[in-house]
Each structure stands twice: as C-alpha cells, then as structure tokens.
C-alpha atoms as one frame of an Amber mdcrd trajectory, in Angstrom:
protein
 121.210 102.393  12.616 120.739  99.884  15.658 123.077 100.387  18.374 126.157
  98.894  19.169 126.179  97.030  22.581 129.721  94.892  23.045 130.278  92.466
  25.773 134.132  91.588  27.080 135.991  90.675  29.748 137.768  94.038  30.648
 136.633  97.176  29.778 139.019 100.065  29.166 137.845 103.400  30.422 139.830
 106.202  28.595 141.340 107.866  31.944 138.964 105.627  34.444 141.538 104.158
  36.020 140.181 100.834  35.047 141.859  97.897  33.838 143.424  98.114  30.460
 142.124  95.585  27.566 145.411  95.211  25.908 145.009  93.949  22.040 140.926
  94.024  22.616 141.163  97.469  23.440 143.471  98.265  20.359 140.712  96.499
  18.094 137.282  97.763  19.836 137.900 101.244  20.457 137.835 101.713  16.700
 134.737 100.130  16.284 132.697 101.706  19.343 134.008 105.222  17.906 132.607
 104.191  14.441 129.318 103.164  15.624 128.579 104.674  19.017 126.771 102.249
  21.777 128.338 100.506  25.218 130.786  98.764  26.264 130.483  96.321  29.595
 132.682  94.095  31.188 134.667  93.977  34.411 135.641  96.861  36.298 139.031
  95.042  37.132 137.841  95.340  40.624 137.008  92.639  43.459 134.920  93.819
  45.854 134.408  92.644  49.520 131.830  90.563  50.162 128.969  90.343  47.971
 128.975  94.212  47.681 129.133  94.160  44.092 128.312  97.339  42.163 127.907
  98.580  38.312 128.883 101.854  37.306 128.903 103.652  34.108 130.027 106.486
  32.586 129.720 108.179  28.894 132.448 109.393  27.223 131.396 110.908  23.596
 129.236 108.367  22.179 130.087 105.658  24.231 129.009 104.363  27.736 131.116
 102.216  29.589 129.623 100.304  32.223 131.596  98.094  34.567 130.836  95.900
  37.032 132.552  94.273  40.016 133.776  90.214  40.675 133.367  88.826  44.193
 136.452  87.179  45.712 134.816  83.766  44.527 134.094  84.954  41.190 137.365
  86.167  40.378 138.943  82.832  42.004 136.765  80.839  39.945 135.973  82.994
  36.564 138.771  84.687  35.821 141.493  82.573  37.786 140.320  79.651  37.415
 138.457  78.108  34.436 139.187  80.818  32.227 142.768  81.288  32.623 144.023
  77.588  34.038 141.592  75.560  31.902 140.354  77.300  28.567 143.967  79.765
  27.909 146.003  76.651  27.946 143.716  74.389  26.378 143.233  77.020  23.358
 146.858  77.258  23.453 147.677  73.646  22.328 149.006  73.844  26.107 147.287
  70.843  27.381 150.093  70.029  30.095 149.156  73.298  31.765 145.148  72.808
  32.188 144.012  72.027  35.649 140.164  71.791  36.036 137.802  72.139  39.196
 134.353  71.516  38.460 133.403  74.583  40.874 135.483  76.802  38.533 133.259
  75.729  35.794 130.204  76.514  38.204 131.919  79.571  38.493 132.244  80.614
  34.687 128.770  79.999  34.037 127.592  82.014  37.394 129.721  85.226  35.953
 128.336  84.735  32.636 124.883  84.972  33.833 125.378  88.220  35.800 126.954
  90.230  32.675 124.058  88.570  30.737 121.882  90.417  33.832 123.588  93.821
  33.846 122.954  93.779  29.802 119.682  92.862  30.052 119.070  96.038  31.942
 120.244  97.651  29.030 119.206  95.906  25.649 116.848  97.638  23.282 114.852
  95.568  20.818 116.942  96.965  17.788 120.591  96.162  19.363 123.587  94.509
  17.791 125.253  92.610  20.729 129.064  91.487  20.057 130.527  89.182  22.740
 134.089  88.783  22.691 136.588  85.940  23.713 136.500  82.523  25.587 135.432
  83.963  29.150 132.367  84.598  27.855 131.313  81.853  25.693 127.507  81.168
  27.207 126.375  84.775  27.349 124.412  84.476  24.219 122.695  81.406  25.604
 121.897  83.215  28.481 120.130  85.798  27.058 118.306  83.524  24.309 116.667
  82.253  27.166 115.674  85.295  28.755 113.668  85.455  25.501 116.177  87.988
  23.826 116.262  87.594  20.164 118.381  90.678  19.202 121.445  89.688  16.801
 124.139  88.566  18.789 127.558  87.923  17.694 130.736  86.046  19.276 134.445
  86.450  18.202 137.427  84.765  19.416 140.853  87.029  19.709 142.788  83.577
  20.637 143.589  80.507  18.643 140.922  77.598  18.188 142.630  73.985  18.022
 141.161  71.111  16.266 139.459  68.814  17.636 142.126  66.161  19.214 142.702
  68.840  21.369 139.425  70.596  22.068 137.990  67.252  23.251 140.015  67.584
  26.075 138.524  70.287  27.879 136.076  68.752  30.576 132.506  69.260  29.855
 133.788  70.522  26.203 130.185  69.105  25.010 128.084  71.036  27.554 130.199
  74.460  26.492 131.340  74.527  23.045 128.017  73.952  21.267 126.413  77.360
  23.415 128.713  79.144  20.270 124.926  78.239  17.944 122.829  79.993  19.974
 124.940  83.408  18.049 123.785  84.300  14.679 127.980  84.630  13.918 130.461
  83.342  15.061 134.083  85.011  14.403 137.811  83.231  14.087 140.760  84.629
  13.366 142.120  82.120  10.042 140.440  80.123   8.022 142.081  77.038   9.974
 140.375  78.145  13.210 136.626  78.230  11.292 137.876  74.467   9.877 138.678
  73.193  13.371 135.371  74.515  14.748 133.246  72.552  12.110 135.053  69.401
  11.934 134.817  69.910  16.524 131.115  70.009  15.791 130.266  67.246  12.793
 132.500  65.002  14.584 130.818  65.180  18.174 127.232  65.832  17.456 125.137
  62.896  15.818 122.434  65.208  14.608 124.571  68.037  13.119 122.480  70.111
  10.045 123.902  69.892   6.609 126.601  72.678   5.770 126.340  75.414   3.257
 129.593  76.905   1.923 129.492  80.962   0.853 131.271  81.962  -2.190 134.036
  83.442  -0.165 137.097  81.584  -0.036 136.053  79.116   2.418 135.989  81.932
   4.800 132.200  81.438   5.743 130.539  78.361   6.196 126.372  78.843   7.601
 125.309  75.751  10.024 121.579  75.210  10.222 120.463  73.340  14.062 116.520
  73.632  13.766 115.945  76.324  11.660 118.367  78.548  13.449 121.198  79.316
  11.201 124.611  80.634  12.405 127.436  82.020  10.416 131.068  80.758  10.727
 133.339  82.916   9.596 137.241  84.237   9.737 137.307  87.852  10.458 141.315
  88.843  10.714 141.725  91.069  13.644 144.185  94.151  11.888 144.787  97.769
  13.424 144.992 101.545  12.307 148.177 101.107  10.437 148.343 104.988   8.806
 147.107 106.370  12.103 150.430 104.047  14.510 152.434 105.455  11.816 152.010
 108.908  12.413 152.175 107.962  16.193 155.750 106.725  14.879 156.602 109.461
  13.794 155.745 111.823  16.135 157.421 110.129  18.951 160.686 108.825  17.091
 162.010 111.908  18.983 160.283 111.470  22.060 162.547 111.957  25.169 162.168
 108.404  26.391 162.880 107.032  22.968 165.574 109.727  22.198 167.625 108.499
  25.311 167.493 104.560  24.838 168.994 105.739  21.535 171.664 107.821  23.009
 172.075 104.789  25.414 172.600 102.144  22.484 175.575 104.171  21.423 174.796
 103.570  17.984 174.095  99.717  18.116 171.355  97.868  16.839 167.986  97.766
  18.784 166.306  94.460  18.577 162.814  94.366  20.359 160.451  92.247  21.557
 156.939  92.989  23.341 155.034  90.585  24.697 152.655  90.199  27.681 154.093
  87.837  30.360 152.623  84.709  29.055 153.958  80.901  28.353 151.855  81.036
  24.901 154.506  84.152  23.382 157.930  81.643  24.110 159.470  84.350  25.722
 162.085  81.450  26.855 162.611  79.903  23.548 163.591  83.332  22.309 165.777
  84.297  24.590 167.620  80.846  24.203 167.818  81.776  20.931 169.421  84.862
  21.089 171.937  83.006  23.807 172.678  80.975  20.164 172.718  83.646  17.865
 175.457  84.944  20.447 177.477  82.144  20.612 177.252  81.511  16.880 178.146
  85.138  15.544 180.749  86.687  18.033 181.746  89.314  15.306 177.614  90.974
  16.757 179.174  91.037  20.340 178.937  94.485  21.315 176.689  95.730  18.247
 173.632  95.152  19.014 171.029  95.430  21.892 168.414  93.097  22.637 165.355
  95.244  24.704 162.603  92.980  25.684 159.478  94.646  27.362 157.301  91.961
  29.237 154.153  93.811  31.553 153.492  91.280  34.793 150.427  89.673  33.898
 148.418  87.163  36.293 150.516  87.181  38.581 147.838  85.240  41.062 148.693
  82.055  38.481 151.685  79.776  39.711 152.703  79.598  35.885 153.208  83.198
  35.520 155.075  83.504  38.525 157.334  81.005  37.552 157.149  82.247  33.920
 158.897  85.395  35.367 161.562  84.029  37.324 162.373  82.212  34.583 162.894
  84.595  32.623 164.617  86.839  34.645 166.933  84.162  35.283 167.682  83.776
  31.848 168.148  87.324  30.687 170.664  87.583  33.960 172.594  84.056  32.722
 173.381  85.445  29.201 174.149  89.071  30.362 176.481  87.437  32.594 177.886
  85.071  29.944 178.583  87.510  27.144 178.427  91.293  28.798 180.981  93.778
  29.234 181.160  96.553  31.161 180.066  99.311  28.397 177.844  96.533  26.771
 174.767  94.662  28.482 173.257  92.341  25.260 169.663  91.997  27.173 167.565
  95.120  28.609 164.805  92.779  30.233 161.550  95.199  31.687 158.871  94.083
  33.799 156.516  97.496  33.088 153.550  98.832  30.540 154.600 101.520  28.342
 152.238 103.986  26.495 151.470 102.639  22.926 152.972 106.127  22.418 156.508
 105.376  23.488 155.814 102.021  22.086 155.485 103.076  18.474 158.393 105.249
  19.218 160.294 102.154  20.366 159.213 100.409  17.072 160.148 102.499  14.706
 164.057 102.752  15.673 163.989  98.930  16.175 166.062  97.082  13.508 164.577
  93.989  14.294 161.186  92.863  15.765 161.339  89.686  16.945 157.701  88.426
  17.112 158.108  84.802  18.037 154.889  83.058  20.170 154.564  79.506  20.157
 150.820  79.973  19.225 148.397  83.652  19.128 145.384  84.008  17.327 146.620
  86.962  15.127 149.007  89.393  17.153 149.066  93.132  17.039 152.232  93.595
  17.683 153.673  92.117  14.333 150.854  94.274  12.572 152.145  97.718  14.463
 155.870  97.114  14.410 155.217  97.359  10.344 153.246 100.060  10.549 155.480
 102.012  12.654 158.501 101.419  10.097 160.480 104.308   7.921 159.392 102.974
   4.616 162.865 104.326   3.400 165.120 102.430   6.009 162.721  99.889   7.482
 163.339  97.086  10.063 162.676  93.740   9.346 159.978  91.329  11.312 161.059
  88.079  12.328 157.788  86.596  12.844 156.275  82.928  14.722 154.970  80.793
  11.776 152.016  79.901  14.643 150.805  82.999  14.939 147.522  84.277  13.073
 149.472  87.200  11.412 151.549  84.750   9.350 148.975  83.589   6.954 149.183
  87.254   5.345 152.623  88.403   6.419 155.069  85.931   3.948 157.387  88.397
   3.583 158.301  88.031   7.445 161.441  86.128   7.899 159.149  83.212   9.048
 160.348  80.846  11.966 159.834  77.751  14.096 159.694  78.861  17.361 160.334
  75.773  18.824 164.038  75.687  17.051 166.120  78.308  18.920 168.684  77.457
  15.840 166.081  78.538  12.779 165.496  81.998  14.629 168.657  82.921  15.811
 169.618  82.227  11.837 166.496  84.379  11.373 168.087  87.212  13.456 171.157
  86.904  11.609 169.605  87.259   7.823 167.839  90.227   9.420 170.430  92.578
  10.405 172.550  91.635   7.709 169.605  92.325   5.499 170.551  94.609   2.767
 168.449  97.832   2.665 167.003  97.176  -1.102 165.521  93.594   0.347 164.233
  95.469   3.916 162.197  97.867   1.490 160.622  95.323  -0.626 159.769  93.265
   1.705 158.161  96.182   4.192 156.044  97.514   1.363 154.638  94.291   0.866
 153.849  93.847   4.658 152.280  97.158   4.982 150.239  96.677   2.066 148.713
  93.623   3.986 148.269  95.873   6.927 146.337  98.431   4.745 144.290  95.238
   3.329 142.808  94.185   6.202 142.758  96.791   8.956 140.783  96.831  11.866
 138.058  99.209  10.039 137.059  96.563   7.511 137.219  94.075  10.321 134.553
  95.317  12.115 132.755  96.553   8.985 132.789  92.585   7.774 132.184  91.276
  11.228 129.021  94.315  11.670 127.738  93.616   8.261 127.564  90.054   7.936
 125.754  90.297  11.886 123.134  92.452  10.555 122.426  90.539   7.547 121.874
  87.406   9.589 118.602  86.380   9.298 117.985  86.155  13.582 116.332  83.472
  15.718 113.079  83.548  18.485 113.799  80.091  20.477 116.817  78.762  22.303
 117.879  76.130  20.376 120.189  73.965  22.124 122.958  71.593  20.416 123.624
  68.183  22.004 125.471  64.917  21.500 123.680  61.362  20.680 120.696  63.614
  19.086 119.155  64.734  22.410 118.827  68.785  22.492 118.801  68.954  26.604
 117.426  71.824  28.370 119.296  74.270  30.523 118.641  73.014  33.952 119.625
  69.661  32.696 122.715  71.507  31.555 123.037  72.947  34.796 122.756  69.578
  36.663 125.866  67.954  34.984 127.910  71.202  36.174 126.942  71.301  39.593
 129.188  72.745  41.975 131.996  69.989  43.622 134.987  70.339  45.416 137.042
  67.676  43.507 139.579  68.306  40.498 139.787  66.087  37.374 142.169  66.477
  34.960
C-alpha cells in the first residue's frame, strides 16, 4: 500500500514537547496509526535569524518531521494572513479581516518551504493529504516541481458562499490553487455547494460538472483534462474508545474533587479554545439570562467553562480574554454567594483524559459557536455520556455537527434568550427523554467516526484518476502562469481592506 505522507500546520509529537494540534490532532492520529507514513508541519518554534532547522523523529510507524518559522514568517504566515485574514473571513467574520499584501507574500513563501522539506521526502507511490486554510497552495507548489503523486486537501473550518468569499483580497489568485488536488474535502454538504457555486460564478471558462450517485456529497470538476473531486467528508472521532476514557477517569482525583466541590449541584460545561468564532460572550450572556429568568436554579447548579489562551500575539484574542474575564467576574458578582460561585472560568489545557472525565459528570454541555466546521467537542461530550443517566447537549445550529446531531437541543447562538431556554429544558429534562435522545446521538457518532472518515477521504484519493501538468484555473478564460501569479502578489508595505 502507498504511503501516507500528511501535510499541516502543527504537528503533534507524542511527548516532543511540540506544539499540540488540538481537533487535527484528535482526527489524524487515527489515521497515521492506521496507515503508517509522516507527518510535517511546524515545530511551533521561531527561530533566530534565518537559522531555521528540520528535525524528525519516528515513533512506531510514524515520522514526524518539523520544521522551524523565522520571526517574519511567523509574523506574516501564521499571524498574519492566516489568522487575521483567512480565520475571520472563513468565519463569516468579515469585520475582523485586516489584510497586508506582504502577509500574503508571506503565506505563499511558507507554503513553498513545507512544499521543499516534502519534496525531500516524496516517493513516487505517495498519498499526500494537506490539511486546512494555511496551506492552501502546497499542492500547486509541488505540481510544479513536476510531482504528480495523488494529493489531497481538506478543510477542518467552515467554507462560506460566495458573497463572502469574494471578499478576501486576491481570493481569485488563491482559491482556484484548491484544482491542482485530485480531492478536495469539506465538512457538509453546504460547504462543497458554496465551493462550486465560488468557482462557476467567478471563472468564465469553468468545465461542465458531473454529479456522483452519492447524495450530492461528491461533485468531480474537469479544468483541462484534470479532474478533481469535491466532496463532504464529516470529520467524527473514536467514540467507543473516549468512552472508555470516560469511564476510567469518572473517578479520577481531579474529577473526583470538582465533584466533591459542586456539593451535589449540577455541572454545566463548556470547552472551547479562546476564539471569537465559539461565542464564548454570547453564552455567557446567556447564562447571565437564564439566571435572572429562573432564580429557583440559584445555588444548584455550576457553570465550569474551560477556555486554553490561544494567539495571544492577536489584538482580538487579547481582548477576547479580557472580555471574558470581565464577564464571568460581573455575573459572579451579581448572583454569587459566599458557599456558591455560578461561573468557574479557566484559562488552562487539560488532558483529554481529565477532559472526558469532566464530560461525563457534566449534566449539560453547552456547545454554542457562532460558526465551526464540525466540532469535536459536541461529538466527545456524547460519547463520554452514561447511556443510563446521560447529559444532554445543547448544541450551535452553525456548527458542522448539527446537520447529524437533531436530537441536540438546537439553538441560535446569536439569541442569548433561545439558549438560556435551551439550558432550562435541559436540566429539567426528564431522564426517559435524556436516554432517547443520547442513543440517537451516539448512534450518529458510531455512523460516521473518524475511521470511516479517513477510510472515505483515503479511498476516494486513491481512486482518483491523477494528473502530469499544472493546470492552472483563472478568471476571464486566461490560465496565467505562476510567475505571473507571483507578480500580482508582490511584496508591499501598504494594507487594503
């Protein structure tokens, strides 16, 4: 079987000190096990200078190889275009995009160094499967290094349509680079929709579509004789396996004393990354409702919300935090007693141990971003459930997750009033209802786990039919070449919004 090579951002090194992939690393690590192969990406480190070095070690059956940003890179990579112009943009978050022309210089000069380190690497046989928006051009880059191994892309995070997506400056020089893959991965079917109606409504020349008999999950586009599939591959997890992790640390000590601590109150939690997209705000305004709607809950339940620092180099994630630690302190102060805080509001990772742990005595998940491509966390707090006296998800509407999970108490984010109603209906759920509805979100768990989503996303990859030639795709019918690409990106110091 050809080997697996997989491209993303960070790599996670089990007990390499380097940085964690969050959600990727929770979908990947299956996969890599499964199949064997590498794994490169960033080290997580920025080095001095231009002393920039690759390391790699093997673990089992799988190399990890890292390599180090420059002080530019990062600044212009990771912090700039791909976190302050394609997150929010992907996001629906428009009023949060900045854009620096440089940073775009930037994105494409990182891209073509991982595509360097893997060419070091690639064997003619090897399945190559990029992942997620900071590395959209890597399969162009190797196409024309003359690579024509199978290459796949998939996107963890939402894709708008295109009102939104023609926003993005230079959207036409960086969007189409997605057909020089053989597939091309979303998480719905709505995300696949938005990507074809993006490209038949900007390109003049686009090929005639052909639909698979699949539930409109696949659609193939044809640009010269080089086809690429379009498909919706839902991200899941290893829902038996995070239930046993459940169970075995239900009575771990850290779990076993927030219990104790509760007093025998409910535990509502929420786990998010810090992040404007997960409406960590909106939530907590809506528990500040559900508080001063249902007094007779003062006192009875507790409210733990864990929240890891993330970016903290971006101004909106700074702010993001003070925020929300100036919320969580307002409604403490407004409705707390002495014996009773309602909000436990951490700034710190915890094990996906403790986590499960944490899940599984939670009466209520709350699960509320204002837009995510699928999210895990909905997927494991079900998993990690006592089918016999289960907790009940209350669950964003916008998030991937939802299209499956209808037996979520579903809500509007964006109306504090509809979840903190949500909240209510959940703890006053009667235990009959909490069943019936779990065992019809775990069955959706079992459906699509994260074994059949690689096994979908692997197969359909290796069945593609491949490509020799960089075939570029361009508005007003002209297919320009790469240094004619490069021109219109050239480096400049001013900012356009």
């Amino acid at each position: 079987m050809a080997r697996l090579l997989v491209v993303s951002n960070r790599v996670s090194v089990p007990g390499g000190g380097s940085t964690r992939a969050g959600g990727l690393e929770v979908a990947l690590r299956p996969a890599l096990q499964k199949n064997g192969g590498v794994w490169l990406g960033w080290s997580g480190k920025v080095a001095p200078g231009n002393e920039l070095e690759t390391r790699s070690v093997r673990q089992k059956n799988i190399e990890y190889i890292v390599t180090d940003l420059s002080k530019e890179d990062f600044e212009e990579y990771y912090s700039g275009f791909a976190n302050r112009v394609l997150w929010p943009i992907l996001h629906y978050r428009l009023d949060l995009a900045e854009f620096a022309r440089r940073d775009l210089s930037g994105y494409f000069r990182v891209n073509n160094h991982f595509a360097a380190e893997l060419e070091k690497i690639i064997e003619r046989d090897d399945l190559i499967w990029v992942h997620d928006y900071h590395l959209i051009p890597i399969a162009a880059a190797l196409r024309r290094r003359g690579h024509s191994n199978r290459i796949g892309f998939f996107l963890h995070v939402p894709l708008p349509p295109p009102e939104i997506l023609t926003s993005l400056p230079n959207h036409e020089q960086l969007l189409p680079l997605l057909m020089q893959y053989d597939v091309v991965g979303f998480q719905t079917e709505g995300d696949v929709q938005n990507f074809v109606r993006y490209l038949i409504s900007e390109f003049d020349q686009m090929p005639k579509t052909r639909m698979f008999e699949s539930a409109g999950r696949h659609v193939t586009l044809n640009v010269n004789g080089q086809e690429t599939l379009i498909g919706s591959f839902p991200v899941g997890i290893e829902p038996r396996a995070f239930a046993r992790l459940a169970r075995r640390n239900e009575q771990s000590p850290l779990v076993k004393d927030l219990v104790a601590s509760l007093g025998g109150r409910n535990l509502v939690i929420g786990v998010d990354r810090l992040d404007y997209s997960k409406g960590l705000i909106e939530r907590l305004n809506a528990f500040d409702i559900f508080l001063a709607n249902h007094s007779e809950w003062l006192g009875k339940l507790t409210y733990v919300q864990i929240t890891p620092t993330n970016r903290a180099e971006i101004p909106e994630y700074s702010d993001l935090q003070g925020a929300l630690e100036s919320a969580a302190g307002r409604i403490n102060g407004k409705y707390g007693e002495v014996s009773w805080t309602p909000i436990r509001y951490v700034n710190r990772v915890y094990s996906r141990s403790v986590l499960a742990g944490l899940y599984r005595t939670a009466r209520v998940g709350l699960v509320t971003p204002l837009r995510d491509g699928m999210n895990l966390v909905a997927k494991e707090y079900v998993a990690a459930q006592d089918p016999n006296d289960p907790g009940v998800l209350v669950l964003s509407r916008f998030a991937g997750a939802a299209i499956d999970f209808r037996r979520a108490l579903l809500v509007n984010p964006y109306d504090a009033e509809s979840v903190a109603g949500a909240l209510l209906q959940a703890l006053a759920m009667p235990l009959e209802e909490r069943r019936a509805r779990h065992e019809a979100l775990y069955a959706k768990v079992c459906e699509y786990d994260v074994n059949r989503w690689q096994r979908e996303f692997l197969s359909s990859l290796r069945a593609a039919p491949g490509r020799e030639t960089y075939q570029p795709l361009a508005s007003n019918g002209e297919f320009p070449t790469l240094d004619t690409i490069g021109a219109r990106i050239a480096p400049s110091a001013g900012i356009e919004h």
